[in-house]
Structures are given as structure tokens and as C-alpha cells.
Coordinates of C-alpha atoms in Angstrom, one line a residue:
M216 CA 1.8 -14.4 21.2
P217 CA -1.0 -14.6 18.7
S218 CA -4.4 -15.6 20.1
I219 CA -5.7 -19.1 19.4
N220 CA -9.0 -19.8 17.7
S221 CA -11.6 -22.4 18.6
L222 CA -10.7 -24.7 15.7
E223 CA -7.0 -24.9 16.6
L224 CA -7.8 -25.5 20.3
H225 CA -10.4 -28.1 19.4
N226 CA -7.9 -30.0 17.1
R227 CA -5.2 -29.9 19.7
M228 CA -7.5 -31.2 22.4
Q229 CA -8.8 -34.0 20.1
S230 CA -5.2 -35.1 19.4
G231 CA -4.8 -35.7 23.1
E232 CA -2.2 -32.9 23.6
T233 CA -1.7 -31.8 27.2
L234 CA -2.5 -28.1 27.3
N235 CA -2.1 -25.5 30.0
L236 CA -5.6 -24.1 30.2
L237 CA -6.4 -21.1 32.5
D238 CA -10.1 -20.5 32.9
V239 CA -10.7 -17.0 34.2
R240 CA -14.5 -17.2 34.6
E241 CA -16.1 -17.1 38.0
E242 CA -16.3 -20.4 40.0
I243 CA -20.0 -20.9 39.4
E244 CA -19.5 -20.6 35.6
Y245 CA -16.6 -23.0 35.7
H246 CA -18.7 -25.6 37.7
T247 CA -21.6 -25.2 35.3
Y248 CA -19.5 -26.0 32.2
N249 CA -15.7 -26.4 31.7
I250 CA -13.2 -28.1 29.4
G251 CA -10.7 -28.7 32.2
G252 CA -7.8 -26.5 33.2
K253 CA -7.2 -24.4 36.2
N254 CA -9.9 -22.0 37.4
I255 CA -8.8 -18.7 38.7
P256 CA -11.4 -15.9 38.3
I257 CA -10.2 -12.8 36.5
S258 CA -10.7 -10.8 39.7
K259 CA -8.1 -13.0 41.5
V260 CA -5.5 -13.5 38.7
N261 CA -3.5 -10.4 39.7
E262 CA -3.2 -11.4 43.4
N263 CA -2.3 -15.0 42.4
I264 CA 0.0 -14.2 39.6
N265 CA 3.0 -15.8 41.3
Q266 CA 1.1 -18.9 42.4
L267 CA -0.3 -20.0 39.0
G268 CA 1.9 -23.1 38.8
Y269 CA 3.2 -22.4 35.3
N270 CA 6.7 -21.6 34.2
K271 CA 7.0 -18.2 32.5
T272 CA 8.0 -20.0 29.3
D273 CA 5.0 -22.4 29.2
E274 CA 2.3 -21.9 26.6
I275 CA -0.8 -20.9 28.6
I276 CA -4.2 -20.8 26.8
V277 CA -6.5 -18.4 28.7
I278 CA -10.2 -19.0 28.3
C279 CA -13.5 -17.5 29.4
K280 CA -17.0 -17.3 28.1
A281 CA -16.6 -14.9 25.1
G282 CA -12.9 -14.0 25.1
L283 CA -13.0 -10.6 26.8
R284 CA -12.0 -11.5 30.3
S285 CA -9.4 -13.9 28.9
E286 CA -8.0 -11.1 26.8
T287 CA -7.6 -9.0 29.9
A288 CA -5.9 -11.9 31.8
T289 CA -3.6 -12.5 28.8
D290 CA -2.4 -8.9 28.9
L291 CA -1.9 -9.1 32.6
L292 CA 0.2 -12.3 32.4
T293 CA 2.2 -11.0 29.5
R294 CA 3.0 -7.8 31.5
N295 CA 4.2 -10.0 34.4
G296 CA 6.7 -11.9 32.2
Y297 CA 4.8 -14.8 30.9
L298 CA 6.1 -15.3 27.3
Q299 CA 3.6 -17.6 25.6
V300 CA 0.2 -16.6 26.7
R301 CA -2.6 -17.1 24.2
N302 CA -6.2 -15.9 24.4
L303 CA -9.0 -18.1 23.0
T304 CA -10.8 -15.8 20.6
G305 CA -14.6 -16.1 21.0
G306 CA -14.1 -18.0 24.2
L307 CA -16.0 -21.1 25.2
M308 CA -19.0 -20.0 23.2
A309 CA -17.0 -20.2 20.0
L310 CA -15.7 -23.7 21.0
Q311 CA -19.2 -24.9 21.8
K312 CA -20.5 -23.6 18.5
L313 CA -17.7 -25.4 16.6
K314 CA -18.5 -28.6 18.4
Q315 CA -22.1 -28.4 17.4
Q316 CA -21.1 -27.9 13.8
T317 CA -18.8 -30.9 13.8
H318 CA -21.4 -33.3 15.3

């Protein structure tokens, strides 16, 4: 699956679409700032791969701060049979930057 950029994610969120967001940042980062979604730190994704609560055919958008941890998690999920996993390129920093530009 191709990655998703901050503009596409922003537009889909603004339209009220229900999205499967998987935030792979550490818990403290998630509680400091988040856009919703399920928080499973990258260090725990592998051990929880079968308890994610998503169907393997669901679109899952994986997010982190800058897009690196989410890219790793995207690869891990794909290798474990998830078919529509998308990495947020630039991470939440890109999304925040976009929001600042549009306000």
C-alpha cells in the first residue's frame, strides 16, 4: 500500500471519516499530544500483532512523530498479513505543520 501524506489524512479526518489509526509512539508521547487512534508503542507491536483488533483487510494508518517508527510498524504489519497498511509520511509533525498553514 502506498503511504498517506498529511494533506490526505487531514482531509479525510475533516470529512468525518472513521479511520483506523495506530499510533506507535511511546505512551508519554501519546498522552502529550494525539489525534486519536489506538496507542501501541513500536516496541510492543510485534508481541501484540494478533491482538490489534483490526481485520487483516482493514485500512490501517500507522502514525508516529516523524514517520520512521510508523514505517517500521507498517513493514511489520504487512509481513504479518495485513493488506492495507499505510504509513503517515512525515508523521504528526507534518500534520501539525499543515494545520498551522491552514489556520
